[in-house]
Short mmCIF file of C-alpha atoms and ligand atoms in Angstrom, two decimals:
data_model
loop_
_atom_site.label_atom_id
_atom_site.label_comp_id
_atom_site.label_asym_id
_atom_site.label_seq_id
_atom_site.Cartn_x
_atom_site.Cartn_y
_atom_site.Cartn_z
CA VAL A 1 121.31 44.95 101.98
CA ARG A 2 124.05 47.09 104.28
CA LYS A 3 126.84 49.47 102.67
CA SER A 4 129.98 48.72 104.21
CA GLN A 5 133.55 48.38 103.65
CA PRO A 6 135.70 46.19 102.29
CA ALA A 7 136.38 43.31 104.61
CA ILE A 8 138.56 41.06 105.10
CA VAL A 9 137.89 38.13 107.45
CA THR A 10 141.02 36.03 108.90
CA ILE A 11 139.82 32.60 110.02
CA PHE A 12 143.02 30.66 113.10
CA GLY A 13 141.97 26.81 112.79
CA VAL A 14 139.62 26.24 110.27
CA THR A 15 140.59 22.95 109.74
CA GLY A 16 138.17 22.36 112.71
CA ASP A 17 135.01 22.12 113.68
CA LEU A 18 133.30 25.43 113.88
CA THR A 19 134.69 26.48 110.80
CA LYS A 20 133.16 23.92 108.34
CA ARG A 21 129.83 23.65 110.95
CA LYS A 22 128.65 27.34 111.49
CA LEU A 23 131.71 29.45 110.08
CA LEU A 24 130.90 29.04 106.40
CA PRO A 25 128.15 28.33 105.63
CA ALA A 26 127.31 31.25 108.27
CA LEU A 27 129.99 33.15 105.10
CA PHE A 28 127.96 32.10 102.53
CA ASN A 29 124.84 32.78 103.66
CA LEU A 30 125.72 36.60 104.15
CA ALA A 31 127.03 36.01 100.88
CA LEU A 32 124.01 35.14 99.08
CA ASP A 33 122.19 37.09 100.95
CA ARG A 34 124.36 40.29 99.95
CA HIS A 35 124.70 41.58 103.60
CA LEU A 36 128.81 41.41 102.82
CA PRO A 37 130.62 44.18 101.02
CA GLU A 38 131.28 43.18 97.54
CA GLN A 39 135.03 43.35 98.25
CA PHE A 40 135.69 40.64 100.44
CA LEU A 41 138.17 37.84 101.21
CA ALA A 42 138.13 35.02 103.47
CA ILE A 43 141.67 33.36 104.74
CA GLY A 44 141.85 30.91 105.97
CA VAL A 45 145.05 29.39 108.60
CA ALA A 46 145.81 25.78 109.88
CA ARG A 47 148.68 23.93 110.46
CA ARG A 48 148.61 21.90 107.78
CA GLY A 49 146.08 21.78 104.18
CA ASP A 50 145.92 23.57 101.36
CA LEU A 51 144.08 26.13 99.17
CA GLU A 52 142.60 23.89 97.01
CA THR A 53 141.65 20.99 99.97
CA PHE A 54 140.26 23.60 102.11
CA ARG A 55 137.65 25.03 99.35
CA VAL A 56 136.48 21.09 99.10
CA ASP A 57 136.03 20.86 102.55
CA MET A 58 134.17 24.26 102.83
CA ARG A 59 132.08 23.38 99.59
CA GLU A 60 131.17 19.97 101.90
CA GLY A 61 130.84 21.82 104.71
CA ILE A 62 127.93 23.88 102.65
CA ASP A 63 126.09 21.87 101.68
CA GLN A 64 125.83 19.69 104.44
CA PHE A 65 125.65 22.50 106.97
CA SER A 66 123.85 25.12 105.36
CA ARG A 67 120.84 26.52 106.46
CA ARG A 68 120.22 26.67 102.21
CA VAL A 69 120.82 23.48 100.83
CA PRO A 70 121.74 22.82 98.15
CA ALA A 71 124.10 25.75 97.32
CA SER A 72 123.97 26.51 93.35
CA GLN A 73 127.67 25.61 91.68
CA ASP A 74 127.04 29.36 90.53
CA SER A 75 127.08 30.88 93.36
CA TRP A 76 129.24 28.69 94.46
CA ASN A 77 132.09 29.33 92.07
CA ALA A 78 131.92 33.25 92.75
CA PHE A 79 131.74 32.36 97.24
CA ALA A 80 135.05 29.80 96.76
CA ASN A 81 136.87 32.71 94.51
CA LYS A 82 136.84 34.92 97.67
CA LEU A 83 138.75 32.13 100.09
CA ASP A 84 142.22 32.42 100.36
CA TYR A 85 144.56 30.03 102.97
CA LEU A 86 147.90 30.24 104.79
CA VAL A 87 149.74 27.70 106.85
CA GLY A 88 152.22 27.53 109.57
CA GLY A 89 152.79 27.03 112.91
CA PHE A 90 150.77 29.35 115.37
CA SER A 91 154.78 30.01 117.37
CA ASP A 92 155.66 31.26 113.69
CA PRO A 93 156.03 35.04 113.48
CA THR A 94 156.79 33.88 109.81
CA LEU A 95 152.90 33.38 109.48
CA TYR A 96 151.33 36.57 110.55
CA GLU A 97 154.47 38.12 107.91
CA ARG A 98 152.61 36.58 104.69
CA LEU A 99 149.15 37.46 106.65
CA LEU A 100 150.35 40.72 106.69
CA VAL A 101 151.77 40.50 102.98
CA ARG A 102 148.37 39.21 101.76
CA ILE A 103 146.04 41.14 103.44
CA ARG A 104 147.51 44.84 101.96
CA GLN A 105 148.17 42.82 98.73
CA ALA A 106 144.08 42.80 98.60
CA GLU A 107 144.01 46.29 100.45
CA ALA A 108 145.70 47.62 97.19
CA GLU A 109 143.75 45.55 94.66
CA TRP A 110 141.08 47.81 96.43
CA GLY A 111 142.68 50.50 96.40
CA THR A 112 140.79 50.66 99.43
CA LYS A 113 141.57 49.72 103.63
CA ALA A 114 139.03 47.37 104.62
CA SER A 115 137.97 46.33 107.95
CA ARG A 116 139.81 43.27 108.94
CA VAL A 117 138.75 40.57 111.48
CA PHE A 118 140.66 37.38 113.01
CA TYR A 119 138.87 35.03 114.35
CA MET A 120 140.20 32.28 116.85
CA ALA A 121 138.24 29.12 115.82
CA THR A 122 141.08 27.10 117.74
CA PRO A 123 140.97 25.84 121.39
CA PRO A 124 141.98 28.83 123.47
CA GLU A 125 145.33 28.73 124.57
CA VAL A 126 146.81 29.41 121.39
CA PHE A 127 144.35 32.34 121.74
CA GLY A 128 146.99 34.88 123.49
CA THR A 129 149.69 33.11 120.97
CA ILE A 130 148.04 34.33 117.78
CA SER A 131 147.28 37.98 119.40
CA ASP A 132 150.90 38.48 119.92
CA GLY A 133 151.86 36.95 116.25
CA LEU A 134 149.65 39.97 114.75
CA GLY A 135 150.69 42.44 117.39
CA ALA A 136 154.17 41.71 116.28
CA VAL A 137 153.24 42.64 112.67
CA GLY A 138 151.27 45.70 113.12
CA LEU A 139 147.99 43.89 112.47
CA GLY A 140 145.88 44.61 115.53
CA GLY A 141 147.00 48.70 115.67
CA ASP A 142 144.53 49.99 113.48
CA HIS A 143 141.03 50.11 116.40
CA ASP A 144 138.76 51.53 114.12
CA CYS A 145 139.65 48.59 111.34
CA ASP A 146 140.68 45.69 113.47
CA ARG A 147 138.86 43.05 115.58
CA ILE A 148 139.34 40.38 116.84
CA VAL A 149 136.71 36.97 117.86
CA VAL A 150 137.00 35.57 120.45
CA GLU A 151 135.46 32.30 121.14
CA LYS A 152 134.03 30.85 124.36
CA PRO A 153 135.58 29.40 126.82
CA PHE A 154 137.11 32.70 127.85
CA GLY A 155 139.16 31.64 130.49
CA THR A 156 138.49 28.61 132.90
CA ASP A 157 137.66 30.79 135.54
CA LEU A 158 138.37 34.82 137.42
CA GLN A 159 141.65 34.35 137.34
CA SER A 160 142.82 32.98 133.60
CA ALA A 161 139.59 35.00 132.76
CA LYS A 162 142.30 38.16 133.98
CA GLU A 163 144.79 36.88 132.12
CA LEU A 164 144.02 36.45 128.97
CA GLN A 165 142.75 39.85 128.50
CA ALA A 166 145.98 40.92 129.46
CA GLN A 167 147.26 38.82 126.99
CA LEU A 168 145.06 40.25 124.22
CA LEU A 169 145.16 44.07 125.25
CA ARG A 170 148.55 43.48 124.80
CA THR A 171 147.91 44.24 120.76
CA PHE A 172 144.07 45.11 120.98
CA GLN A 173 142.03 47.52 123.10
CA GLU A 174 138.51 46.28 124.22
CA ASN A 175 136.46 47.90 121.83
CA GLN A 176 138.09 45.44 119.08
CA ILE A 177 137.66 42.53 121.80
CA TYR A 178 133.64 40.47 120.04
CA ARG A 179 133.70 37.78 122.53
CA ILE A 180 131.30 35.27 121.43
CA ASP A 181 128.67 34.08 122.82
CA HIS A 182 126.64 32.38 120.33
CA TYR A 183 122.79 32.43 122.06
CA LEU A 184 123.07 36.40 121.82
CA GLY A 185 122.55 35.92 117.85
CA LYS A 186 119.76 33.41 117.95
CA GLU A 187 116.96 35.69 117.21
CA THR A 188 114.64 34.63 119.86
CA VAL A 189 117.18 36.05 122.35
CA GLN A 190 117.31 39.34 120.48
CA ASN A 191 113.52 39.30 121.11
CA ILE A 192 113.57 39.02 124.11
CA LEU A 193 114.30 42.66 124.08
CA ALA A 194 111.56 43.44 121.66
CA LEU A 195 108.41 41.72 123.58
CA ARG A 196 110.37 44.16 126.51
CA PHE A 197 110.85 47.26 125.13
CA ALA A 198 109.12 47.62 122.23
CA ASN A 199 105.06 46.80 123.71
CA THR A 200 103.92 48.57 126.75
CA LEU A 201 102.39 45.90 127.84
CA PHE A 202 104.38 43.70 129.32
CA GLU A 203 106.76 45.98 131.75
CA PRO A 204 104.33 47.69 134.14
CA ILE A 205 104.68 44.00 135.58
CA TRP A 206 107.94 42.95 134.57
CA ASN A 207 108.94 43.40 138.58
CA ARG A 208 109.24 41.95 141.80
CA ARG A 209 105.24 42.80 142.11
CA TYR A 210 104.24 40.69 139.76
CA VAL A 211 106.44 38.25 139.35
CA ASP A 212 107.01 35.10 141.44
CA HIS A 213 109.38 33.69 139.74
CA VAL A 214 111.49 33.27 136.30
CA GLN A 215 112.93 29.56 135.18
CA ILE A 216 115.81 29.67 132.69
CA THR A 217 116.33 26.38 131.10
CA VAL A 218 118.70 25.00 128.63
CA ALA A 219 118.75 21.52 128.23
CA GLU A 220 120.20 19.36 125.41
CA ALA A 221 119.08 15.49 124.61
CA VAL A 222 122.29 14.66 123.95
CA GLY A 223 125.54 14.02 125.56
CA LEU A 224 129.15 14.15 124.97
CA GLU A 225 129.28 14.18 120.79
CA GLY A 226 132.85 12.78 121.28
CA ARG A 227 133.79 16.15 123.26
CA GLY A 228 134.41 13.97 126.24
CA GLY A 229 138.46 15.48 126.98
CA TYR A 230 137.55 19.13 126.98
CA TYR A 231 134.04 18.33 128.70
CA GLU A 232 135.86 17.26 131.56
CA GLY A 233 137.87 20.22 132.00
CA SER A 234 135.31 21.86 131.92
CA GLY A 235 131.48 20.60 133.46
CA ALA A 236 128.17 21.86 132.59
CA LEU A 237 128.10 24.67 134.62
CA ARG A 238 131.19 26.92 133.30
CA ASP A 239 130.42 25.35 129.81
CA MET A 240 126.12 26.46 129.74
CA ILE A 241 125.59 28.70 133.28
CA GLN A 242 128.47 30.81 133.28
CA ASN A 243 127.99 32.85 129.94
CA HIS A 244 124.23 31.25 127.93
CA LEU A 245 122.65 31.58 130.65
CA LEU A 246 123.72 34.11 132.89
CA GLN A 247 123.37 36.55 129.74
CA ILE A 248 119.52 35.40 128.85
CA LEU A 249 119.21 35.93 132.62
CA CYS A 250 120.47 39.07 131.98
CA LEU A 251 118.39 40.11 129.28
CA ILE A 252 115.26 39.45 130.86
CA GLY A 253 116.61 41.66 134.73
CA MET A 254 118.32 44.25 132.34
CA GLU A 255 116.48 47.81 133.21
CA PRO A 256 115.33 49.79 129.93
CA PRO A 257 117.82 50.79 128.46
CA VAL A 258 118.01 53.97 126.88
CA SER A 259 118.91 53.42 123.39
CA PHE A 260 120.83 50.50 121.39
CA ASP A 261 123.62 51.42 121.59
CA ALA A 262 126.16 49.15 122.35
CA ASP A 263 127.33 50.15 125.61
CA GLU A 264 124.28 51.15 126.78
CA VAL A 265 122.46 47.59 125.97
CA ARG A 266 125.95 46.84 127.51
CA ASN A 267 125.72 48.46 130.94
CA LYS A 268 122.20 48.18 131.54
CA LYS A 269 123.43 43.92 131.21
CA ALA A 270 126.40 44.38 133.45
CA GLU A 271 124.36 45.85 135.19
CA VAL A 272 122.72 42.91 136.49
CA LEU A 273 125.43 40.47 136.82
CA ARG A 274 126.84 43.52 139.59
CA ALA A 275 123.30 42.96 140.92
CA VAL A 276 123.77 39.38 141.26
CA ARG A 277 123.27 38.51 144.36
CA ARG A 278 126.56 36.59 145.63
CA ILE A 279 126.79 32.91 146.62
CA ALA A 280 128.98 32.44 150.00
CA LEU A 281 131.73 29.33 150.19
CA GLY A 282 129.80 27.42 152.43
CA GLU A 283 126.03 27.86 151.20
CA VAL A 284 126.72 26.56 147.76
CA ARG A 285 124.52 23.83 148.61
CA GLN A 286 121.95 25.65 149.26
CA TYR A 287 121.90 27.84 145.76
CA ALA A 288 123.44 24.76 144.14
CA VAL A 289 122.76 21.44 142.27
CA ARG A 290 125.11 19.10 140.51
CA GLY A 291 123.90 16.44 138.77
CA GLN A 292 125.63 13.93 136.35
CA TYR A 293 123.77 10.95 133.93
CA GLY A 294 124.61 7.08 134.65
CA ALA A 295 124.33 4.45 132.47
CA THR A 296 121.28 2.90 131.38
CA ARG A 297 120.70 -0.95 129.57
CA GLU A 298 120.83 1.61 126.14
CA THR A 299 124.28 3.96 126.56
CA THR A 300 126.74 4.53 128.28
CA GLY A 301 126.86 6.49 131.71
CA TYR A 302 129.09 9.86 131.01
CA ARG A 303 131.73 8.08 133.42
CA GLN A 304 132.12 5.22 130.32
CA GLU A 305 132.51 7.63 127.75
CA ALA A 306 135.07 8.50 125.44
CA GLY A 307 138.04 10.72 127.02
CA VAL A 308 136.91 10.52 130.41
CA GLN A 309 137.52 9.68 134.21
CA ALA A 310 136.07 6.44 135.17
CA ASP A 311 135.74 8.19 138.43
CA SER A 312 135.08 12.04 137.00
CA SER A 313 133.04 14.43 139.34
CA VAL A 314 132.51 16.29 136.72
CA GLU A 315 129.05 17.69 136.31
CA THR A 316 126.96 16.93 133.20
CA TYR A 317 123.90 19.00 134.13
CA ALA A 318 123.75 21.94 136.71
CA ALA A 319 120.85 23.74 138.87
CA LEU A 320 121.13 27.39 140.24
CA LYS A 321 118.99 29.92 142.59
CA LEU A 322 120.24 33.16 142.06
CA PHE A 323 118.84 36.19 143.29
CA ILE A 324 119.09 40.06 141.63
CA ASP A 325 119.92 42.14 144.36
CA ASN A 326 117.51 45.48 143.27
CA TRP A 327 114.65 47.25 143.42
CA ARG A 328 112.82 45.52 140.64
CA TRP A 329 114.01 42.11 141.64
CA GLN A 330 114.09 41.67 145.15
CA GLY A 331 112.87 38.49 146.69
CA VAL A 332 111.94 37.01 143.75
CA PRO A 333 114.09 34.10 142.19
CA PHE A 334 115.71 32.87 139.84
CA TYR A 335 115.99 29.49 139.06
CA LEU A 336 118.61 28.78 136.13
CA ARG A 337 119.80 24.64 135.30
CA THR A 338 120.57 23.37 132.29
CA GLY A 339 122.02 19.20 130.58
CA LYS A 340 123.40 16.98 128.79
CA LYS A 341 121.29 13.69 128.08
CA LEU A 342 117.77 15.21 129.78
CA ALA A 343 114.16 14.21 129.10
CA ARG A 344 114.10 16.98 125.45
CA ARG A 345 116.06 19.55 123.69
CA MET A 346 114.99 22.76 125.47
CA SER A 347 115.84 26.61 125.76
CA GLN A 348 112.73 28.01 127.73
CA VAL A 349 112.52 31.12 129.52
CA VAL A 350 109.23 30.53 131.69
CA ILE A 351 107.91 34.04 133.61
CA SER A 352 105.82 32.43 136.29
CA PHE A 353 103.82 34.93 137.97
CA ARG A 354 102.33 35.67 141.40
CA PRO A 355 98.59 33.86 142.51
CA VAL A 356 96.23 36.84 141.94
CA PRO A 357 95.53 38.34 145.45
CA HIS A 358 92.18 37.42 146.24
CA GLN A 359 90.49 34.35 144.85
CA ALA A 360 86.49 34.91 143.88
CA PHE A 361 85.64 32.13 142.37
CA PRO A 362 83.95 29.42 144.59
CA PRO A 363 86.93 25.94 145.13
CA ASP A 364 85.09 24.15 142.04
CA ALA A 365 84.37 26.67 139.88
CA SER A 366 89.40 26.72 140.37
CA GLU A 367 90.72 23.56 141.09
CA ALA A 368 92.50 24.03 137.66
CA PHE A 369 93.86 27.07 139.91
CA GLU A 370 97.49 27.91 137.99
CA GLU A 371 99.32 31.05 137.87
CA ASN A 372 99.50 33.23 134.46
CA ARG A 373 102.91 32.70 132.97
CA LEU A 374 104.78 33.60 129.93
CA VAL A 375 107.09 31.24 128.95
CA ILE A 376 109.23 31.80 126.15
CA ASP A 377 110.79 29.19 123.86
CA ILE A 378 113.91 29.28 122.10
CA GLN A 379 114.48 26.47 120.64
CA PRO A 380 114.10 24.27 118.83
CA ASP A 381 110.13 26.04 119.40
CA GLU A 382 110.86 29.17 118.40
CA ARG A 383 107.45 31.39 120.05
CA ILE A 384 106.34 33.20 122.96
CA THR A 385 103.12 31.58 124.47
CA MET A 386 101.09 33.35 126.91
CA ARG A 387 99.09 31.17 129.39
CA PHE A 388 96.44 32.35 131.61
CA LEU A 389 93.09 31.12 133.10
CA ALA A 390 89.55 30.77 131.07
CA LYS A 391 86.11 30.00 131.25
CA GLU A 392 85.25 26.21 129.68
CA PRO A 393 82.57 25.71 127.39
CA GLY A 394 78.87 25.73 129.94
CA ALA A 395 76.82 26.12 132.35
CA ARG A 396 79.14 26.30 135.16
CA MET A 397 81.86 28.58 136.26
CA ARG A 398 84.83 26.59 135.90
CA LEU A 399 88.29 27.48 135.28
CA ARG A 400 91.61 26.52 133.20
CA ALA A 401 94.06 27.26 131.90
CA VAL A 402 94.37 28.12 128.58
CA ASN A 403 97.51 29.06 125.52
CA MET A 404 97.69 32.24 123.56
CA GLU A 405 100.34 31.47 121.49
CA PHE A 406 103.27 33.66 118.72
CA CYS A 407 105.12 31.27 116.72
CA TYR A 408 107.77 32.14 114.38
CA ASP A 409 107.68 30.46 111.40
CA GLN A 410 103.86 31.58 111.66
CA ALA A 411 103.60 35.06 111.59
CA PHE A 412 107.01 35.51 109.38
CA SER A 413 107.82 34.35 106.25
CA ALA A 414 111.50 34.03 106.41
CA PRO A 415 113.43 31.61 107.78
CA SER A 416 115.73 32.53 110.71
CA ARG A 417 118.72 33.54 110.06
CA GLU A 418 122.17 31.05 111.80
CA ALA A 419 123.18 33.30 115.17
CA TYR A 420 126.24 33.41 113.57
CA GLU A 421 125.00 34.54 110.49
CA THR A 422 124.41 37.59 112.70
CA LEU A 423 127.71 38.06 114.91
CA LEU A 424 129.83 37.39 111.41
CA GLN A 425 127.48 40.23 110.00
CA GLU A 426 127.84 42.71 112.82
CA VAL A 427 131.54 42.17 113.40
CA VAL A 428 132.21 43.19 109.90
CA GLU A 429 129.93 45.87 110.63
CA GLY A 430 131.97 46.88 113.47
CA ASN A 431 129.39 46.60 116.62
CA PRO A 432 129.54 45.34 119.12
CA THR A 433 126.51 44.98 121.25
CA LEU A 434 126.02 41.04 120.64
CA PHE A 435 129.31 40.26 122.36
CA MET A 436 130.41 40.56 126.32
CA ARG A 437 132.00 42.85 127.24
CA ILE A 438 134.92 42.09 130.07
CA ASP A 439 133.11 43.39 132.57
CA GLN A 440 130.21 41.45 132.23
CA GLN A 441 132.41 38.38 131.73
CA GLU A 442 133.93 38.99 134.46
CA ALA A 443 131.26 39.47 136.68
CA ALA A 444 130.08 36.11 135.27
CA TRP A 445 132.99 33.94 136.40
CA GLU A 446 132.29 35.93 139.67
CA ILE A 447 128.79 34.61 139.79
CA VAL A 448 130.09 31.38 139.42
CA ALA A 449 133.74 31.45 141.15
CA PRO A 450 132.38 29.98 144.96
CA ILE A 451 130.98 27.35 143.18
CA LEU A 452 132.91 25.80 140.78
CA GLU A 453 135.59 26.60 144.20
CA SER A 454 133.07 24.24 145.69
CA TRP A 455 132.70 21.83 143.51
CA LEU A 456 136.16 21.38 142.63
CA GLY A 457 136.82 21.04 146.42
CA THR A 458 134.86 18.72 146.66
CA PRO A 459 134.27 15.33 144.47
CA SER A 460 130.62 14.74 144.45
CA THR A 461 129.65 11.21 146.16
CA SER A 462 126.95 10.45 144.48
CA PHE A 463 127.99 10.36 140.87
CA PRO A 464 125.93 9.31 139.46
CA ASN A 465 122.93 10.85 140.14
CA TYR A 466 120.19 11.10 137.22
CA ALA A 467 119.17 9.05 134.46
CA PRO A 468 120.07 9.67 131.06
CA GLU A 469 115.94 10.96 129.58
CA SER A 470 114.54 12.15 133.01
CA TRP A 471 114.92 15.57 133.83
CA GLY A 472 118.31 15.61 136.22
CA PRO A 473 119.31 14.40 139.79
CA GLU A 474 116.27 14.48 142.55
CA GLY A 475 118.20 17.43 144.54
CA ALA A 476 117.08 19.94 141.39
CA ASP A 477 113.69 19.63 142.70
CA LEU A 478 114.00 19.71 146.05
CA LEU A 479 116.29 23.19 145.99
CA LEU A 480 112.64 24.16 144.20
CA ALA A 481 110.39 22.91 146.34
CA ARG A 482 112.23 24.96 149.58
CA GLU A 483 110.71 28.44 148.01
CA GLY A 484 107.00 26.07 147.14
CA HIS A 485 108.03 26.28 143.16
CA ARG A 486 108.74 23.29 140.33
CA TRP A 487 110.07 23.24 137.48
CA PHE A 488 108.11 23.86 134.85
CA ASN A 489 109.12 20.68 132.24
CA ASN A 490 106.09 21.22 130.59
CA ALA A 491 105.16 24.76 131.10
CA VAL A 492 102.23 24.94 128.49
CA ALA A 493 99.79 22.14 129.52
N1 LIG B 501 132.68 23.45 117.76
C1 LIG B 501 131.67 24.47 118.29
O1 LIG B 501 131.02 24.02 117.55
C2 LIG B 501 131.94 24.98 119.16
C3 LIG B 501 130.96 25.72 120.19
C4 LIG B 501 131.61 26.57 120.68
C5 LIG B 501 132.26 26.70 120.96
N2 LIG B 501 133.49 26.68 120.53
C6 LIG B 501 135.01 27.44 119.72
O2 LIG B 501 135.25 27.03 119.40
C7 LIG B 501 137.38 26.92 118.69
C8 LIG B 501 137.20 26.37 118.10
O3 LIG B 501 136.09 25.31 117.98
P1 LIG B 501 136.57 23.33 116.74
O4 LIG B 501 135.59 22.96 117.19
O5 LIG B 501 136.56 24.67 115.87
O6 LIG B 501 137.97 22.93 117.55
P2 LIG B 501 138.30 21.78 116.50
O7 LIG B 501 137.75 21.34 116.03
O8 LIG B 501 139.25 20.78 118.38
O9 LIG B 501 139.84 22.73 116.27
C9 LIG B 501 140.58 23.98 115.76
C10 LIG B 501 141.45 24.50 115.11
O10 LIG B 501 142.75 24.70 115.79
C11 LIG B 501 143.52 23.90 115.25
N3 LIG B 501 144.13 23.53 116.70
C12 LIG B 501 144.00 21.85 117.24
N4 LIG B 501 144.75 22.52 118.85
C13 LIG B 501 145.86 23.17 117.99
C14 LIG B 501 147.18 23.52 118.66
N5 LIG B 501 147.98 23.04 119.77
N6 LIG B 501 147.67 24.62 117.37
C15 LIG B 501 147.29 24.86 116.31
N7 LIG B 501 146.41 25.02 115.99
C16 LIG B 501 145.58 24.26 117.49
C17 LIG B 501 142.87 22.56 115.27
O11 LIG B 501 144.31 22.24 113.89
P3 LIG B 501 143.86 20.39 113.31
O12 LIG B 501 142.89 20.84 112.84
O13 LIG B 501 145.45 20.20 112.57
O14 LIG B 501 143.98 19.58 114.43
C18 LIG B 501 141.96 23.65 114.04
O15 LIG B 501 142.43 24.10 112.97
C19 LIG B 501 137.22 26.21 120.23
O16 LIG B 501 137.53 27.53 121.43
C20 LIG B 501 135.75 25.38 121.05
O17 LIG B 501 135.49 26.02 122.46
C21 LIG B 501 133.58 25.76 118.99
#
């Protein structure tokens, strides 16, 4: 249990899906685990509703989505007393005046200043308006206590990210801006740092001498889930690669940090993004493949989904081949892929090592030869598997690949906390290590910019080009085949 100063979390857009499914259940679990200060207030802000409806709605959300259900009446009552509500349009200046009064009232009751978190759980178009509204009444002006949390997407390209940043900087300083990438709150993602830097075993071989290539996959089995309108303006490259997959790439590719100080870790991650070789507009085809799922007799294709154009060229699948131009990684391909309606839900990193330099075993001993692999499963499986060759029992020397496994749920009795719990706790405590700094954000946009430009500029003539429940378009296989590689759709078998 960590002690921290009183905290007030104001959530803008509380009538939305994110608040109900993620934010309130996370705050509730933090309260149950006593990770929130005793003096705590969550203020919901939206353009409609009232406190009573908010409480009923949030109770429902917690019962449905919290990792601990059902909530006991006592624990809920204690938490519900810490909720308040304000109604108003985000461009109405009196909303911010009322918010200021409520915050001051709580601080006066507690007799001390609180850390004040302003969470943007609204569509990105109103982030700037809210930030300006806060600034107009002086909220945001305390550089130590006031923080703004911005949901993804942070811009839709480099230019719009810069514009949003300029807007936020009118009220907040960079060190007060917490850009959420919920992947960074996942235990299995944070464990990549533990694996790499708490052990002597891996670091000596974590480089171009031993690593042949790296695959990062974030595959979704689901389709749009009613978010057609949003997805049409986004696509897989912007929705997943620009943030989640590039952040994982940073954790795999970064140099050892000197300390776990926020800026030190973020500097090391930013260096990776800076070193990623930029793709020229004319070379996009060699480095990137896009896909869109079609229909089957039983399921609708992307173009038939609600809110989607009948001739949409938005990609629901993207695969990239990237290189990191530095001493550690020169020449090692990093393959990234993500997609909707794929064969199975799977977020995974595979480090594929080089083959042995000399094959001493007779050919029939090593028929089943394969390179060593380190497989990091992020979700839904949470495990790390080392795959290596062993001698098959028997009189003759025959080799077979076997797995050595570490599973989270077997090794630790405590269940993994939700990513949003970790992230919200870090915001309340003022630790920005797990949040993207603006230079990372901009570098990530720079990396995808030529691909985005090329794909937006030339609508696909081959869409739809993959079947639901498959592993994506053929072109993605060719992307790897050209380097003599193949996707590991089942890396541990
Ligand atoms: N949902 C997720 O799992 C998820 C995941 C990653 C990122 N995000 C990001 O998180 C943010 C919130 O997502 P969400 O799914 O909760 O969105 P949402 O369900 O569409 O609603 C967000 C909130 O914003 C309000 N709102 C919408 N348009 C508005 C406008 N023009 N002016 C004032 N208020 C407006 C809504 O009010 P009404 O209820 O009155 O319409 C609601 O309170 C978005 O930036 C999204 O990209 C969400």
